[in-house]
Amino acid sequence: MRKIVLAGAALPALLCSQIAGAQIADDEASDIECLAATLIISQNSDALTEAQAMASVMYFIGKVTARGTDYTQPLEQAMRDMTNVTLQETATRCGAELETVGDDMQRRGAQIQAREETETQP
């Protein structure tokens, strides 16, 4: 029950992080923690928030599965170990990573669009 209450408090940290230029985790443990936090948040949210959190779940599960390891046991352990404090801290860190990756995607998209526009000009 305590994770349900805090999930609502952790959600803004995940979805609206303001940490610019955050580090992108490159270790499995950090990604599994983010996966656990986003799963907890997605399970305890309204429909709109659940959809947004599930997009985060997909990002982190992609990072974890790209390593080719079985993450079942580490994810189960991370979800079991997640406390109210670690959920908030993890959501903040993971939200910052999502923001950094999203900003990079927008920058790259703008570059692609600018090249396409240059190529189609007579």
GROMACS .gro file of N, CA, C and O in nm:
model
  488
    1MET      N    1   0.081  -0.119   0.000
    1MET     CA    2   0.000   0.000   0.000
    1MET      C    3   0.085   0.126   0.000
    1MET      O    4   0.051   0.222  -0.064
    2ARG      N    5   0.198   0.126   0.069
    2ARG     CA    6   0.280   0.246   0.076
    2ARG      C    7   0.335   0.286  -0.060
    2ARG      O    8   0.354   0.402  -0.087
    3LYS      N    9   0.360   0.189  -0.148
    3LYS     CA   10   0.410   0.222  -0.281
    3LYS      C   11   0.302   0.288  -0.367
    3LYS      O   12   0.331   0.368  -0.453
    4ILE      N   13   0.177   0.255  -0.341
    4ILE     CA   14   0.067   0.317  -0.415
    4ILE      C   15   0.059   0.465  -0.382
    4ILE      O   16   0.045   0.549  -0.469
    5VAL      N   17   0.069   0.499  -0.256
    5VAL     CA   18   0.061   0.638  -0.214
    5VAL      C   19   0.176   0.719  -0.272
    5VAL      O   20   0.157   0.826  -0.327
    6LEU      N   21   0.296   0.667  -0.264
    6LEU     CA   22   0.411   0.741  -0.311
    6LEU      C   23   0.421   0.744  -0.461
    6LEU      O   24   0.477   0.836  -0.519
    7ALA      N   25   0.365   0.645  -0.529
    7ALA     CA   26   0.371   0.646  -0.674
    7ALA      C   27   0.315   0.775  -0.730
    7ALA      O   28   0.368   0.832  -0.825
    8GLY      N   29   0.208   0.825  -0.670
    8GLY     CA   30   0.152   0.952  -0.713
    8GLY      C   31   0.249   1.067  -0.692
    8GLY      O   32   0.257   1.159  -0.773
    9ALA      N   33   0.325   1.062  -0.586
    9ALA     CA   34   0.424   1.167  -0.558
    9ALA      C   35   0.546   1.153  -0.647
    9ALA      O   36   0.609   1.252  -0.683
   10ALA      N   37   0.581   1.032  -0.683
   10ALA     CA   38   0.700   1.008  -0.766
   10ALA      C   39   0.674   1.039  -0.912
   10ALA      O   40   0.766   1.071  -0.986
   11LEU      N   41   0.550   1.031  -0.954
   11LEU     CA   42   0.518   1.051  -1.094
   11LEU      C   43   0.564   1.184  -1.150
   11LEU      O   44   0.626   1.187  -1.257
   12PRO      N   45   0.539   1.297  -1.084
   12PRO     CA   46   0.589   1.423  -1.140
   12PRO      C   47   0.741   1.423  -1.159
   12PRO      O   48   0.792   1.480  -1.255
   13ALA      N   49   0.812   1.358  -1.070
   13ALA     CA   50   0.958   1.351  -1.084
   13ALA      C   51   0.995   1.274  -1.210
   13ALA      O   52   1.089   1.310  -1.281
   14LEU      N   53   0.920   1.169  -1.239
   14LEU     CA   54   0.949   1.089  -1.357
   14LEU      C   55   0.912   1.163  -1.485
   14LEU      O   56   0.988   1.165  -1.581
   15LEU      N   57   0.796   1.225  -1.486
   15LEU     CA   58   0.746   1.284  -1.610
   15LEU      C   59   0.790   1.427  -1.634
   15LEU      O   60   0.790   1.473  -1.747
   16CYS      N   61   0.831   1.498  -1.531
   16CYS     CA   62   0.859   1.641  -1.545
   16CYS      C   63   0.993   1.679  -1.486
   16CYS      O   64   1.007   1.784  -1.426
   17SER      N   65   1.091   1.597  -1.501
   17SER     CA   66   1.222   1.626  -1.443
   17SER      C   67   1.281   1.750  -1.506
   17SER      O   68   1.267   1.775  -1.624
   18GLN      N   69   1.351   1.829  -1.424
   18GLN     CA   70   1.412   1.952  -1.472
   18GLN      C   71   1.565   1.948  -1.462
   18GLN      O   72   1.629   2.051  -1.465
   19ILE      N   73   1.621   1.830  -1.451
   19ILE     CA   74   1.767   1.818  -1.441
   19ILE      C   75   1.824   1.817  -1.582
   19ILE      O   76   1.807   1.722  -1.657
   20ALA      N   77   1.889   1.925  -1.620
   20ALA     CA   78   1.941   1.937  -1.756
   20ALA      C   79   2.070   1.857  -1.771
   20ALA      O   80   2.152   1.852  -1.681
   21GLY      N   81   2.086   1.796  -1.887
   21GLY     CA   82   2.209   1.725  -1.917
   21GLY      C   83   2.237   1.608  -1.824
   21GLY      O   84   2.351   1.581  -1.790
   22ALA      N   85   2.132   1.538  -1.784
   22ALA     CA   86   2.149   1.426  -1.691
   22ALA      C   87   2.232   1.316  -1.754
   22ALA      O   88   2.235   1.298  -1.875
   23GLN      N   89   2.299   1.243  -1.669
   23GLN     CA   90   2.376   1.128  -1.712
   23GLN      C   91   2.281   1.017  -1.755
   23GLN      O   92   2.179   0.994  -1.692
   24ILE      N   93   2.317   0.947  -1.860
   24ILE     CA   94   2.240   0.832  -1.903
   24ILE      C   95   2.311   0.710  -1.847
   24ILE      O   96   2.428   0.687  -1.874
   25ALA      N   97   2.238   0.635  -1.766
   25ALA     CA   98   2.297   0.518  -1.701
   25ALA      C   99   2.343   0.417  -1.805
   25ALA      O  100   2.276   0.395  -1.906
   26ASP      N  101   2.458   0.359  -1.779
   26ASP     CA  102   2.507   0.256  -1.870
   26ASP      C  103   2.529   0.123  -1.798
   26ASP      O  104   2.593   0.034  -1.849
   27ASP      N  105   2.472   0.112  -1.678
   27ASP     CA  106   2.485  -0.013  -1.605
   27ASP      C  107   2.347  -0.077  -1.588
   27ASP      O  108   2.246  -0.009  -1.578
   28GLU      N  109   2.346  -0.208  -1.587
   28GLU     CA  110   2.223  -0.284  -1.580
   28GLU      C  111   2.145  -0.255  -1.452
   28GLU      O  112   2.022  -0.242  -1.456
   29ALA      N  113   2.212  -0.245  -1.340
   29ALA     CA  114   2.143  -0.224  -1.212
   29ALA      C  115   2.062  -0.094  -1.213
   29ALA      O  116   1.947  -0.093  -1.167
   30SER      N  117   2.119   0.013  -1.265
   30SER     CA  118   2.047   0.141  -1.270
   30SER      C  119   1.925   0.131  -1.361
   30SER      O  120   1.818   0.183  -1.328
   31ASP      N  121   1.942   0.064  -1.474
   31ASP     CA  122   1.830   0.049  -1.566
   31ASP      C  123   1.720  -0.038  -1.507
   31ASP      O  124   1.601  -0.011  -1.526
   32ILE      N  125   1.756  -0.142  -1.433
   32ILE     CA  126   1.656  -0.226  -1.369
   32ILE      C  127   1.583  -0.149  -1.260
   32ILE      O  128   1.462  -0.163  -1.244
   33GLU      N  129   1.654  -0.065  -1.186
   33GLU     CA  130   1.588   0.020  -1.087
   33GLU      C  131   1.487   0.113  -1.155
   33GLU      O  132   1.376   0.132  -1.104
   34CYS      N  133   1.526   0.171  -1.267
   34CYS     CA  134   1.433   0.258  -1.341
   34CYS      C  135   1.313   0.179  -1.392
   34CYS      O  136   1.199   0.227  -1.386
   35LEU      N  137   1.339   0.060  -1.441
   35LEU     CA  138   1.230  -0.025  -1.487
   35LEU      C  139   1.134  -0.056  -1.373
   35LEU      O  140   1.012  -0.045  -1.388
   36ALA      N  141   1.188  -0.090  -1.257
   36ALA     CA  142   1.104  -0.119  -1.140
   36ALA      C  143   1.021   0.003  -1.101
   36ALA      O  144   0.900  -0.007  -1.077
   37ALA      N  145   1.085   0.119  -1.095
   37ALA     CA  146   1.014   0.241  -1.055
   37ALA      C  147   0.903   0.275  -1.154
   37ALA      O  148   0.791   0.309  -1.113
   38THR      N  149   0.932   0.266  -1.282
   38THR     CA  150   0.830   0.301  -1.382
   38THR      C  151   0.716   0.199  -1.381
   38THR      O  152   0.601   0.237  -1.402
   39LEU      N  153   0.746   0.074  -1.354
   39LEU     CA  154   0.639  -0.026  -1.343
   39LEU      C  155   0.551   0.003  -1.222
   39LEU      O  156   0.428  -0.004  -1.232
   40ILE      N  157   0.611   0.035  -1.109
   40ILE     CA  158   0.533   0.068  -0.990
   40ILE      C  159   0.444   0.188  -1.016
   40ILE      O  160   0.325   0.188  -0.983
   41ILE      N  161   0.499   0.291  -1.078
   41ILE     CA  162   0.421   0.411  -1.107
   41ILE      C  163   0.308   0.380  -1.205
   41ILE      O  164   0.194   0.423  -1.186
   42SER      N  165   0.338   0.302  -1.309
   42SER     CA  166   0.235   0.272  -1.409
   42SER      C  167   0.121   0.190  -1.351
   42SER      O  168   0.006   0.203  -1.394
   43GLN      N  169   0.149   0.107  -1.253
   43GLN     CA  170   0.046   0.021  -1.192
   43GLN      C  171  -0.042   0.097  -1.094
   43GLN      O  172  -0.146   0.046  -1.054
   44ASN      N  173  -0.001   0.214  -1.054
   44ASN     CA  174  -0.073   0.288  -0.951
   44ASN      C  175  -0.116   0.426  -0.999
   44ASN      O  176  -0.113   0.522  -0.923
   45SER      N  177  -0.155   0.436  -1.125
   45SER     CA  178  -0.185   0.566  -1.184
   45SER      C  179  -0.318   0.563  -1.258
   45SER      O  180  -0.370   0.456  -1.290
   46ASP      N  181  -0.369   0.681  -1.291
   46ASP     CA  182  -0.487   0.689  -1.374
   46ASP      C  183  -0.450   0.651  -1.517
   46ASP      O  184  -0.333   0.630  -1.549
   47ALA      N  185  -0.547   0.641  -1.605
   47ALA     CA  186  -0.524   0.588  -1.739
   47ALA      C  187  -0.423   0.671  -1.819
   47ALA      O  188  -0.335   0.615  -1.885
   48LEU      N  189  -0.434   0.803  -1.816
   48LEU     CA  190  -0.341   0.888  -1.891
   48LEU      C  191  -0.199   0.873  -1.838
   48LEU      O  192  -0.105   0.855  -1.915
   49THR      N  193  -0.186   0.879  -1.707
   49THR     CA  194  -0.055   0.868  -1.645
   49THR      C  195   0.004   0.729  -1.668
   49THR      O  196   0.122   0.713  -1.692
   50GLU      N  197  -0.082   0.628  -1.663
   50GLU     CA  198  -0.037   0.490  -1.688
   50GLU      C  199   0.022   0.479  -1.828
   50GLU      O  200   0.127   0.419  -1.846
   51ALA      N  201  -0.043   0.540  -1.925
   51ALA     CA  202   0.008   0.534  -2.063
   51ALA      C  203   0.143   0.604  -2.073
   51ALA      O  204   0.234   0.554  -2.140
   52GLN      N  205   0.158   0.718  -2.007
   52GLN     CA  206   0.286   0.789  -2.010
   52GLN      C  207   0.394   0.708  -1.939
   52GLN      O  208   0.507   0.698  -1.987
   53ALA      N  209   0.361   0.650  -1.826
   53ALA     CA  210   0.459   0.569  -1.753
   53ALA      C  211   0.496   0.444  -1.832
   53ALA      O  212   0.611   0.400  -1.828
   54MET      N  213   0.401   0.387  -1.904
   54MET     CA  214   0.431   0.266  -1.983
   54MET      C  215   0.529   0.298  -2.096
   54MET      O  216   0.610   0.213  -2.133
   55ALA      N  217   0.526   0.419  -2.149
   55ALA     CA  218   0.626   0.457  -2.248
   55ALA      C  219   0.765   0.455  -2.185
   55ALA      O  220   0.862   0.412  -2.246
   56SER      N  221   0.773   0.498  -2.060
   56SER     CA  222   0.900   0.493  -1.987
   56SER      C  223   0.941   0.350  -1.961
   56SER      O  224   1.059   0.315  -1.972
   57VAL      N  225   0.845   0.266  -1.927
   57VAL     CA  226   0.874   0.123  -1.907
   57VAL      C  227   0.936   0.066  -2.035
   57VAL      O  228   1.037  -0.006  -2.030
   58MET      N  229   0.878   0.098  -2.150
   58MET     CA  230   0.928   0.046  -2.276
   58MET      C  231   1.071   0.091  -2.304
   58MET      O  232   1.154   0.014  -2.353
   59TYR      N  233   1.102   0.215  -2.272
   59TYR     CA  234   1.238   0.265  -2.291
   59TYR      C  235   1.337   0.184  -2.206
   59TYR      O  236   1.438   0.135  -2.256
   60PHE      N  237   1.306   0.171  -2.077
   60PHE     CA  238   1.400   0.102  -1.988
   60PHE      C  239   1.405  -0.048  -2.013
   60PHE      O  240   1.512  -0.108  -2.003
   61ILE      N  241   1.294  -0.108  -2.051
   61ILE     CA  242   1.299  -0.251  -2.081
   61ILE      C  243   1.381  -0.274  -2.208
   61ILE      O  244   1.452  -0.375  -2.219
   62GLY      N  245   1.377  -0.180  -2.300
   62GLY     CA  246   1.461  -0.189  -2.419
   62GLY      C  247   1.609  -0.185  -2.385
   62GLY      O  248   1.688  -0.262  -2.439
   63LYS      N  249   1.645  -0.096  -2.294
   63LYS     CA  250   1.786  -0.088  -2.253
   63LYS      C  251   1.830  -0.217  -2.185
   63LYS      O  252   1.940  -0.266  -2.209
   64VAL      N  253   1.743  -0.271  -2.099
   64VAL     CA  254   1.779  -0.392  -2.025
   64VAL      C  255   1.787  -0.513  -2.118
   64VAL      O  256   1.883  -0.589  -2.113
   65THR      N  257   1.689  -0.529  -2.206
   65THR     CA  258   1.689  -0.646  -2.293
   65THR      C  259   1.798  -0.639  -2.399
   65THR      O  260   1.843  -0.744  -2.447
   66ALA      N  261   1.843  -0.522  -2.433
   66ALA     CA  262   1.951  -0.509  -2.532
   66ALA      C  263   2.080  -0.576  -2.483
   66ALA      O  264   2.164  -0.614  -2.563
   67ARG      N  265   2.092  -0.591  -2.353
   67ARG     CA  266   2.210  -0.657  -2.296
   67ARG      C  267   2.202  -0.808  -2.307
   67ARG      O  268   2.300  -0.878  -2.284
   68GLY      N  269   2.084  -0.860  -2.336
   68GLY     CA  270   2.067  -1.004  -2.354
   68GLY      C  271   2.069  -1.085  -2.226
   68GLY      O  272   2.093  -1.205  -2.230
   69THR      N  273   2.042  -1.022  -2.113
   69THR     CA  274   2.043  -1.096  -1.987
   69THR      C  275   1.900  -1.119  -1.939
   69THR      O  276   1.808  -1.047  -1.977
   70ASP      N  277   1.884  -1.221  -1.857
   70ASP     CA  278   1.754  -1.248  -1.796
   70ASP      C  279   1.738  -1.153  -1.678
   70ASP      O  280   1.808  -1.163  -1.579
   71TYR      N  281   1.644  -1.061  -1.690
   71TYR     CA  282   1.627  -0.958  -1.588
   71TYR      C  283   1.516  -0.991  -1.489
   71TYR      O  284   1.488  -0.912  -1.399
   72THR      N  285   1.454  -1.108  -1.501
   72THR     CA  286   1.339  -1.141  -1.417
   72THR      C  287   1.372  -1.131  -1.269
   72THR      O  288   1.304  -1.061  -1.194
   73GLN      N  289   1.473  -1.203  -1.224
   73GLN     CA  290   1.509  -1.203  -1.082
   73GLN      C  291   1.557  -1.065  -1.034
   73GLN      O  292   1.510  -1.017  -0.931
   74PRO      N  293   1.647  -0.998  -1.107
   74PRO     CA  294   1.689  -0.864  -1.060
   74PRO      C  295   1.572  -0.765  -1.054
   74PRO      O  296   1.566  -0.682  -0.963
   75LEU      N  297   1.479  -0.774  -1.148
   75LEU     CA  298   1.363  -0.684  -1.146
   75LEU      C  299   1.274  -0.715  -1.026
   75LEU      O  300   1.229  -0.624  -0.956
   76GLU      N  301   1.251  -0.841  -1.002
   76GLU     CA  302   1.170  -0.881  -0.887
   76GLU      C  303   1.232  -0.829  -0.758
   76GLU      O  304   1.164  -0.775  -0.671
   77GLN      N  305   1.363  -0.843  -0.746
   77GLN     CA  306   1.433  -0.797  -0.626
   77GLN      C  307   1.426  -0.644  -0.615
   77GLN      O  308   1.402  -0.590  -0.507
   78ALA      N  309   1.446  -0.575  -0.726
   78ALA     CA  310   1.441  -0.428  -0.723
   78ALA      C  311   1.302  -0.378  -0.682
   78ALA      O  312   1.291  -0.282  -0.605
   79MET      N  313   1.198  -0.443  -0.732
   79MET     CA  314   1.063  -0.401  -0.695
   79MET      C  315   1.035  -0.431  -0.547
   79MET      O  316   0.971  -0.352  -0.479
   80ARG      N  317   1.087  -0.541  -0.499
   80ARG     CA  318   1.068  -0.577  -0.358
   80ARG      C  319   1.144  -0.481  -0.267
   80ARG      O  320   1.097  -0.444  -0.160
   81ASP      N  321   1.264  -0.438  -0.310
   81ASP     CA  322   1.348  -0.351  -0.229
   81ASP      C  323   1.310  -0.203  -0.236
   81ASP      O  324   1.356  -0.124  -0.155
   82MET      N  325   1.228  -0.166  -0.334
   82MET     CA  326   1.194  -0.026  -0.355
   82MET      C  327   1.116   0.028  -0.235
   82MET      O  328   1.014  -0.027  -0.197
   83THR      N  329   1.166   0.134  -0.175
   83THR     CA  330   1.097   0.200  -0.065
   83THR      C  331   1.040   0.331  -0.115
   83THR      O  332   1.066   0.373  -0.229
   84ASN      N  333   0.964   0.398  -0.033
   84ASN     CA  334   0.910   0.528  -0.071
   84ASN      C  335   1.021   0.625  -0.109
   84ASN      O  336   1.012   0.698  -0.208
   85VAL      N  337   1.128   0.626  -0.030
   85VAL     CA  338   1.240   0.717  -0.056
   85VAL      C  339   1.311   0.679  -0.185
   85VAL      O  340   1.337   0.765  -0.270
   86THR      N  341   1.342   0.552  -0.203
   86THR     CA  342   1.415   0.513  -0.324
   86THR      C  343   1.328   0.528  -0.448
   86THR      O  344   1.379   0.557  -0.555
   87LEU      N  345   1.197   0.511  -0.434
   87LEU     CA  346   1.108   0.532  -0.549
   87LEU      C  347   1.115   0.677  -0.594
   87LEU      O  348   1.129   0.706  -0.713
   88GLN      N  349   1.109   0.770  -0.501
   88GLN     CA  350   1.116   0.912  -0.534
   88GLN      C  351   1.251   0.946  -0.596
   88GLN      O  352   1.258   1.014  -0.699
   89GLU      N  353   1.359   0.900  -0.535
   89GLU     CA  354   1.494   0.928  -0.586
   89GLU      C  355   1.514   0.865  -0.724
   89GLU      O  356   1.570   0.928  -0.815
   90THR      N  357   1.469   0.742  -0.739
   90THR     CA  358   1.486   0.672  -0.867
   90THR      C  359   1.403   0.740  -0.975
   90THR      O  360   1.450   0.758  -1.088
   91ALA      N  361   1.281   0.778  -0.942
   91ALA     CA  362   1.195   0.846  -1.040
   91ALA      C  363   1.258   0.976  -1.086
   91ALA      O  364   1.253   1.010  -1.205
   92THR      N  365   1.321   1.049  -0.996
   92THR     CA  366   1.388   1.173  -1.032
   92THR      C  367   1.505   1.147  -1.127
   92THR      O  368   1.519   1.213  -1.230
   93ARG      N  369   1.588   1.050  -1.092
   93ARG     CA  370   1.704   1.016  -1.176
   93ARG      C  371   1.660   0.964  -1.313
   93ARG      O  372   1.711   1.008  -1.417
   94CYS      N  373   1.563   0.876  -1.313
   94CYS     CA  374   1.518   0.817  -1.439
   94CYS      C  375   1.444   0.919  -1.525
   94CYS      O  376   1.456   0.919  -1.647
   95GLY      N  377   1.367   1.006  -1.460
   95GLY     CA  378   1.300   1.113  -1.533
   95GLY      C  379   1.398   1.206  -1.601
   95GLY      O  380   1.376   1.251  -1.714
   96ALA      N  381   1.508   1.235  -1.532
   96ALA     CA  382   1.611   1.320  -1.592
   96ALA      C  383   1.673   1.253  -1.714
   96ALA      O  384   1.700   1.318  -1.815
   97GLU      N  385   1.695   1.122  -1.704
   97GLU     CA  386   1.749   1.050  -1.820
   97GLU      C  387   1.651   1.054  -1.936
   97GLU      O  388   1.690   1.079  -2.051
   98LEU      N  389   1.524   1.030  -1.909
   98LEU     CA  390   1.422   1.035  -2.015
   98LEU      C  391   1.417   1.172  -2.080
   98LEU      O  392   1.403   1.183  -2.202
   99GLU      N  393   1.428   1.276  -1.999
   99GLU     CA  394   1.427   1.412  -2.054
   99GLU      C  395   1.549   1.435  -2.144
   99GLU      O  396   1.537   1.492  -2.253
  100THR      N  397   1.664   1.391  -2.100
  100THR     CA  398   1.786   1.407  -2.180
  100THR      C  399   1.775   1.333  -2.313
  100THR      O  400   1.808   1.387  -2.419
  101VAL      N  401   1.726   1.211  -2.308
  101VAL     CA  402   1.710   1.131  -2.430
  101VAL      C  403   1.606   1.194  -2.521
  101VAL      O  404   1.625   1.202  -2.643
  102GLY      N  405   1.496   1.243  -2.463
  102GLY     CA  406   1.393   1.309  -2.543
  102GLY      C  407   1.445   1.435  -2.611
  102GLY      O  408   1.416   1.460  -2.729
  103ASP      N  409   1.522   1.514  -2.538
  103ASP     CA  410   1.581   1.635  -2.596
  103ASP      C  411   1.675   1.599  -2.711
  103ASP      O  412   1.676   1.667  -2.815
  104ASP      N  413   1.753   1.494  -2.694
  104ASP     CA  414   1.844   1.450  -2.800
  104ASP      C  415   1.766   1.404  -2.923
  104ASP      O  416   1.804   1.434  -3.036
  105MET      N  417   1.657   1.333  -2.901
  105MET     CA  418   1.574   1.288  -3.013
  105MET      C  419   1.517   1.407  -3.089
  105MET      O  420   1.514   1.407  -3.212
  106GLN      N  421   1.471   1.509  -3.016
  106GLN     CA  422   1.418   1.628  -3.082
  106GLN      C  423   1.526   1.699  -3.163
  106GLN      O  424   1.501   1.745  -3.275
  107ARG      N  425   1.645   1.710  -3.106
  107ARG     CA  426   1.756   1.775  -3.176
  107ARG      C  427   1.788   1.700  -3.306
  107ARG      O  428   1.804   1.760  -3.413
  108ARG      N  429   1.796   1.569  -3.298
  108ARG     CA  430   1.827   1.489  -3.416
  108ARG      C  431   1.715   1.498  -3.520
  108ARG      O  432   1.741   1.506  -3.641
  109GLY      N  433   1.591   1.500  -3.473
  109GLY     CA  434   1.478   1.514  -3.565
  109GLY      C  435   1.482   1.646  -3.639
  109GLY      O  436   1.454   1.653  -3.759
  110ALA      N  437   1.518   1.753  -3.568
  110ALA     CA  438   1.529   1.885  -3.631
  110ALA      C  439   1.641   1.885  -3.735
  110ALA      O  440   1.627   1.947  -3.842
  111GLN      N  441   1.752   1.818  -3.706
  111GLN     CA  442   1.861   1.809  -3.802
  111GLN      C  443   1.818   1.734  -3.928
  111GLN      O  444   1.849   1.776  -4.040
  112ILE      N  445   1.748   1.626  -3.911
  112ILE     CA  446   1.700   1.547  -4.025
  112ILE      C  447   1.604   1.630  -4.109
  112ILE      O  448   1.613   1.635  -4.232
  113GLN      N  449   1.512   1.698  -4.042
  113GLN     CA  450   1.415   1.781  -4.113
  113GLN      C  451   1.485   1.893  -4.189
  113GLN      O  452   1.452   1.922  -4.304
  114ALA      N  453   1.585   1.955  -4.129
  114ALA     CA  454   1.658   2.063  -4.196
  114ALA      C  455   1.730   2.011  -4.319
  114ALA      O  456   1.730   2.077  -4.424
  115ARG      N  457   1.789   1.892  -4.311
  115ARG     CA  458   1.856   1.834  -4.428
  115ARG      C  459   1.757   1.802  -4.539
  115ARG      O  460   1.784   1.825  -4.656
  116GLU      N  461   1.641   1.748  -4.499
  116GLU     CA  462   1.538   1.716  -4.599
  116GLU      C  463   1.489   1.842  -4.669
  116GLU      O  464   1.468   1.842  -4.791
  117GLU      N  465   1.471   1.949  -4.593
  117GLU     CA  466   1.425   2.074  -4.652
  117GLU      C  467   1.531   2.131  -4.747
  117GLU      O  468   1.498   2.183  -4.853
  118THR      N  469   1.657   2.118  -4.712
  118THR     CA  470   1.767   2.165  -4.798
  118THR      C  471   1.771   2.085  -4.927
  118THR      O  472   1.791   2.138  -5.036
  119GLU      N  473   1.751   1.954  -4.917
  119GLU     CA  474   1.756   1.866  -5.036
  119GLU      C  475   1.642   1.888  -5.131
  119GLU      O  476   1.654   1.867  -5.251
  120THR      N  477   1.525   1.931  -5.080
  120THR     CA  478   1.408   1.949  -5.166
  120THR      C  479   1.400   2.089  -5.226
  120THR      O  480   1.314   2.113  -5.310
  121GLN      N  481   1.488   2.179  -5.185
  121GLN     CA  482   1.486   2.314  -5.242
  121GLN      C  483   1.553   2.309  -5.380
  121GLN      O  484   1.654   2.241  -5.398
  122PRO      N  485   1.494   2.384  -5.476
  122PRO     CA  486   1.552   2.385  -5.613
  122PRO      C  487   1.686   2.452  -5.621
  122PRO      O  488   1.734   2.526  -5.552
   0.00000   0.00000   0.00000
